[in-house]
GROMACS .gro file of C-alpha atoms in nm:
model
  233
    1UNK     CA    1  -2.063  -0.008  -1.250
    2UNK     CA    2  -2.009   0.033  -0.874
    3UNK     CA    3  -2.068  -0.338  -0.819
    4UNK     CA    4  -1.800  -0.421  -1.076
    5UNK     CA    5  -1.559  -0.179  -0.912
    6UNK     CA    6  -1.628  -0.330  -0.571
    7UNK     CA    7  -1.579  -0.687  -0.694
    8UNK     CA    8  -1.258  -0.603  -0.878
    9UNK     CA    9  -1.111  -0.396  -0.599
   10UNK     CA   10  -1.180  -0.664  -0.341
   11UNK     CA   11  -0.912  -0.866  -0.517
   12UNK     CA   12  -0.663  -0.590  -0.428
   13UNK     CA   13  -0.734  -0.568  -0.056
   14UNK     CA   14  -0.399  -0.505   0.105
   15UNK     CA   15  -0.319  -0.794   0.337
   16UNK     CA   16  -0.049  -0.660   0.568
   17UNK     CA   17   0.192  -0.945   0.633
   18UNK     CA   18   0.479  -0.968   0.875
   19UNK     CA   19   0.789  -1.123   0.724
   20UNK     CA   20   1.145  -1.197   0.834
   21UNK     CA   21   1.464  -1.266   0.645
   22UNK     CA   22   1.497  -1.635   0.563
   23UNK     CA   23   1.709  -1.882   0.761
   24UNK     CA   24   1.703  -1.717   1.101
   25UNK     CA   25   1.923  -1.894   1.359
   26UNK     CA   26   1.784  -2.170   1.573
   27UNK     CA   27   1.582  -2.035   1.863
   28UNK     CA   28   1.760  -2.013   2.195
   29UNK     CA   29   1.683  -1.867   2.533
   30UNK     CA   30   1.871  -1.541   2.479
   31UNK     CA   31   1.680  -1.432   2.167
   32UNK     CA   32   1.636  -1.146   2.117
   33UNK     CA   33   1.965  -1.008   2.244
   34UNK     CA   34   1.939  -0.671   2.064
   35UNK     CA   35   1.696  -0.431   1.904
   36UNK     CA   36   1.487  -0.557   1.612
   37UNK     CA   37   1.432  -0.353   1.295
   38UNK     CA   38   1.085  -0.351   1.139
   39UNK     CA   39   1.103  -0.222   0.781
   40UNK     CA   40   0.796  -0.057   0.626
   41UNK     CA   41   0.826  -0.006   0.247
   42UNK     CA   42   0.605   0.306   0.258
   43UNK     CA   43   0.635   0.663   0.387
   44UNK     CA   44   0.533   0.750   0.744
   45UNK     CA   45   0.167   0.827   0.806
   46UNK     CA   46   0.002   0.558   0.594
   47UNK     CA   47  -0.198   0.256   0.706
   48UNK     CA   48   0.095   0.013   0.694
   49UNK     CA   49   0.313   0.254   0.893
   50UNK     CA   50   0.040   0.298   1.155
   51UNK     CA   51  -0.006  -0.079   1.196
   52UNK     CA   52   0.371  -0.127   1.214
   53UNK     CA   53   0.407   0.122   1.498
   54UNK     CA   54   0.126  -0.038   1.696
   55UNK     CA   55   0.279  -0.378   1.636
   56UNK     CA   56   0.630  -0.259   1.725
   57UNK     CA   57   0.505  -0.121   2.056
   58UNK     CA   58   0.337  -0.449   2.152
   59UNK     CA   59   0.630  -0.661   2.032
   60UNK     CA   60   0.875  -0.451   2.233
   61UNK     CA   61   0.680  -0.524   2.550
   62UNK     CA   62   0.654  -0.896   2.474
   63UNK     CA   63   1.015  -0.947   2.365
   64UNK     CA   64   1.190  -0.714   2.607
   65UNK     CA   65   1.384  -0.543   2.328
   66UNK     CA   66   1.319  -0.229   2.124
   67UNK     CA   67   1.146  -0.284   1.789
   68UNK     CA   68   1.238   0.008   1.566
   69UNK     CA   69   1.025   0.099   1.263
   70UNK     CA   70   1.231   0.201   0.959
   71UNK     CA   71   1.053   0.349   0.656
   72UNK     CA   72   1.209   0.256   0.320
   73UNK     CA   73   0.957   0.374   0.055
   74UNK     CA   74   0.977   0.367  -0.322
   75UNK     CA   75   0.938   0.153  -0.635
   76UNK     CA   76   0.607  -0.001  -0.527
   77UNK     CA   77   0.769  -0.151  -0.210
   78UNK     CA   78   1.066  -0.300  -0.401
   79UNK     CA   79   1.323  -0.078  -0.225
   80UNK     CA   80   1.211  -0.180   0.123
   81UNK     CA   81   1.165  -0.546   0.032
   82UNK     CA   82   1.510  -0.567  -0.122
   83UNK     CA   83   1.660  -0.406   0.189
   84UNK     CA   84   1.511  -0.685   0.398
   85UNK     CA   85   1.607  -0.957   0.149
   86UNK     CA   86   1.973  -0.846   0.166
   87UNK     CA   87   1.983  -0.817   0.546
   88UNK     CA   88   2.169  -1.068   0.760
   89UNK     CA   89   1.943  -1.374   0.814
   90UNK     CA   90   1.974  -1.346   1.190
   91UNK     CA   91   1.611  -1.283   1.287
   92UNK     CA   92   1.666  -0.914   1.367
   93UNK     CA   93   1.519  -0.769   1.046
   94UNK     CA   94   1.144  -0.788   0.990
   95UNK     CA   95   0.917  -0.631   0.729
   96UNK     CA   96   0.551  -0.535   0.736
   97UNK     CA   97   0.415  -0.495   0.385
   98UNK     CA   98   0.099  -0.533   0.181
   99UNK     CA   99   0.035  -0.829  -0.043
  100UNK     CA  100   0.163  -0.633  -0.345
  101UNK     CA  101   0.521  -0.711  -0.246
  102UNK     CA  102   0.498  -1.087  -0.282
  103UNK     CA  103   0.188  -1.154  -0.495
  104UNK     CA  104   0.121  -0.876  -0.747
  105UNK     CA  105   0.475  -0.760  -0.826
  106UNK     CA  106   0.609  -1.108  -0.912
  107UNK     CA  107   0.326  -1.137  -1.167
  108UNK     CA  108   0.407  -0.799  -1.325
  109UNK     CA  109   0.786  -0.773  -1.301
  110UNK     CA  110   1.044  -1.025  -1.421
  111UNK     CA  111   1.347  -0.844  -1.281
  112UNK     CA  112   1.267  -0.819  -0.911
  113UNK     CA  113   1.590  -0.800  -0.706
  114UNK     CA  114   1.445  -1.038  -0.447
  115UNK     CA  115   1.282  -1.380  -0.455
  116UNK     CA  116   0.924  -1.334  -0.326
  117UNK     CA  117   0.918  -1.692  -0.194
  118UNK     CA  118   1.281  -1.766  -0.114
  119UNK     CA  119   1.400  -1.436   0.033
  120UNK     CA  120   1.157  -1.422   0.325
  121UNK     CA  121   1.002  -1.633   0.595
  122UNK     CA  122   0.635  -1.537   0.615
  123UNK     CA  123   0.522  -1.510   0.977
  124UNK     CA  124   0.162  -1.388   0.986
  125UNK     CA  125  -0.108  -1.177   0.824
  126UNK     CA  126  -0.183  -0.908   1.079
  127UNK     CA  127  -0.444  -0.689   0.907
  128UNK     CA  128  -0.675  -0.648   0.610
  129UNK     CA  129  -0.709  -0.294   0.474
  130UNK     CA  130  -1.010  -0.197   0.259
  131UNK     CA  131  -0.951   0.082   0.009
  132UNK     CA  132  -1.159   0.383  -0.091
  133UNK     CA  133  -1.198   0.571  -0.420
  134UNK     CA  134  -1.131   0.941  -0.358
  135UNK     CA  135  -1.186   1.260  -0.557
  136UNK     CA  136  -1.061   1.615  -0.520
  137UNK     CA  137  -1.335   1.847  -0.395
  138UNK     CA  138  -1.340   2.058  -0.712
  139UNK     CA  139  -1.416   1.757  -0.931
  140UNK     CA  140  -1.779   1.775  -1.054
  141UNK     CA  141  -1.852   1.418  -0.942
  142UNK     CA  142  -2.008   1.310  -0.615
  143UNK     CA  143  -2.055   0.940  -0.692
  144UNK     CA  144  -1.847   0.667  -0.856
  145UNK     CA  145  -2.093   0.662  -1.146
  146UNK     CA  146  -2.049   1.035  -1.206
  147UNK     CA  147  -1.671   0.996  -1.186
  148UNK     CA  148  -1.692   0.720  -1.448
  149UNK     CA  149  -1.896   0.943  -1.679
  150UNK     CA  150  -1.649   1.228  -1.632
  151UNK     CA  151  -1.355   0.993  -1.700
  152UNK     CA  152  -1.515   0.887  -2.029
  153UNK     CA  153  -1.567   1.252  -2.125
  154UNK     CA  154  -1.199   1.330  -2.055
  155UNK     CA  155  -1.057   1.024  -2.234
  156UNK     CA  156  -0.989   1.206  -2.561
  157UNK     CA  157  -0.761   1.452  -2.380
  158UNK     CA  158  -0.549   1.184  -2.214
  159UNK     CA  159  -0.788   1.102  -1.933
  160UNK     CA  160  -0.819   1.204  -1.572
  161UNK     CA  161  -0.502   1.178  -1.365
  162UNK     CA  162  -0.522   0.956  -1.058
  163UNK     CA  163  -0.275   0.889  -0.779
  164UNK     CA  164  -0.103   0.557  -0.709
  165UNK     CA  165   0.177   0.424  -0.490
  166UNK     CA  166   0.369   0.316  -0.800
  167UNK     CA  167   0.321   0.059  -1.078
  168UNK     CA  168   0.162  -0.261  -0.954
  169UNK     CA  169   0.045  -0.114  -0.623
  170UNK     CA  170  -0.314  -0.171  -0.509
  171UNK     CA  171  -0.414   0.192  -0.589
  172UNK     CA  172  -0.271   0.148  -0.939
  173UNK     CA  173  -0.455  -0.177  -1.007
  174UNK     CA  174  -0.784  -0.055  -0.861
  175UNK     CA  175  -0.752   0.266  -1.066
  176UNK     CA  176  -0.700   0.066  -1.384
  177UNK     CA  177  -0.993  -0.161  -1.297
  178UNK     CA  178  -1.210   0.148  -1.245
  179UNK     CA  179  -1.100   0.290  -1.581
  180UNK     CA  180  -1.172  -0.040  -1.755
  181UNK     CA  181  -1.513  -0.071  -1.593
  182UNK     CA  182  -1.590   0.289  -1.692
  183UNK     CA  183  -1.473   0.237  -2.049
  184UNK     CA  184  -1.232   0.527  -2.008
  185UNK     CA  185  -0.862   0.609  -2.027
  186UNK     CA  186  -0.694   0.745  -1.714
  187UNK     CA  187  -0.336   0.847  -1.638
  188UNK     CA  188  -0.165   0.709  -1.323
  189UNK     CA  189   0.064   0.940  -1.125
  190UNK     CA  190   0.295   0.762  -0.874
  191UNK     CA  191   0.363   0.884  -0.519
  192UNK     CA  192   0.574   0.727  -0.244
  193UNK     CA  193   0.292   0.701   0.008
  194UNK     CA  194  -0.035   0.825   0.151
  195UNK     CA  195   0.092   1.160   0.277
  196UNK     CA  196   0.220   1.273  -0.064
  197UNK     CA  197  -0.082   1.127  -0.240
  198UNK     CA  198  -0.338   1.303  -0.018
  199UNK     CA  199  -0.149   1.635  -0.043
  200UNK     CA  200  -0.156   1.608  -0.422
  201UNK     CA  201  -0.528   1.527  -0.420
  202UNK     CA  202  -0.610   1.821  -0.192
  203UNK     CA  203  -0.393   2.051  -0.403
  204UNK     CA  204  -0.561   1.950  -0.729
  205UNK     CA  205  -0.255   1.784  -0.888
  206UNK     CA  206  -0.467   1.474  -0.948
  207UNK     CA  207  -0.843   1.426  -0.988
  208UNK     CA  208  -0.891   1.081  -0.833
  209UNK     CA  209  -0.705   0.820  -0.636
  210UNK     CA  210  -0.730   0.514  -0.417
  211UNK     CA  211  -0.603   0.482  -0.060
  212UNK     CA  212  -0.672   0.273   0.248
  213UNK     CA  213  -0.977   0.373   0.449
  214UNK     CA  214  -0.772   0.430   0.765
  215UNK     CA  215  -0.535   0.672   0.590
  216UNK     CA  216  -0.803   0.863   0.401
  217UNK     CA  217  -1.071   0.884   0.672
  218UNK     CA  218  -0.934   1.191   0.859
  219UNK     CA  219  -0.916   1.396   0.537
  220UNK     CA  220  -1.261   1.280   0.427
  221UNK     CA  221  -1.411   1.370   0.765
  222UNK     CA  222  -1.238   1.709   0.753
  223UNK     CA  223  -1.398   1.776   0.414
  224UNK     CA  224  -1.064   1.806   0.232
  225UNK     CA  225  -1.128   1.520  -0.012
  226UNK     CA  226  -1.442   1.336  -0.124
  227UNK     CA  227  -1.500   0.961  -0.082
  228UNK     CA  228  -1.692   0.799  -0.370
  229UNK     CA  229  -1.680   0.421  -0.309
  230UNK     CA  230  -1.525   0.171  -0.069
  231UNK     CA  231  -1.425  -0.194  -0.115
  232UNK     CA  232  -1.508  -0.299   0.241
  233UNK     CA  233  -1.834  -0.322   0.430
   0.00000   0.00000   0.00000
């Protein structure tokens, strides 16, 4: 069971990629002449936001211009991605997002407001983020196997509720893979980002959820939530 979860979830590792609006002007000596905006399609405090702020700090020093992080969360990264797709193609709008934005969502949604291949110029993958299966402390399950058994027991009543970052996000897909592997029905509950998701888990609004290791680790170490399984080493 855990091996199946690990194998399935590995397919949803969030590759954080830096992207720019397409058709930036030809490079010249003066670039950049003004501040650069780095859009993050998640709320502050999550793994992508943390990487973006580290990256912005280093880029600012290298480029000699401010790199300003702007959080535009919602709709499984669609809101932020569309903001970048509609920006002037002048090289001053970047985006740091997980692979969901340009791999998973195009496979699940036919009405995306942006072209995942034509709207952006992909620059680099800057990080890989393993994810962890989490449980609220009051849940009578201390392992993934016990959580699977509990999920099967609760299926008749609509299933355990688990947190996601919206339809098609990595937490949503991993949660569904876990439910399928467990032979259970579970109910996804969307949140805009890690901060809201963790608060809901601590408060008992949801029983389970999936988040990046870097975002969840402080709460796990503080004993506020319980880690059951991880997709990384």
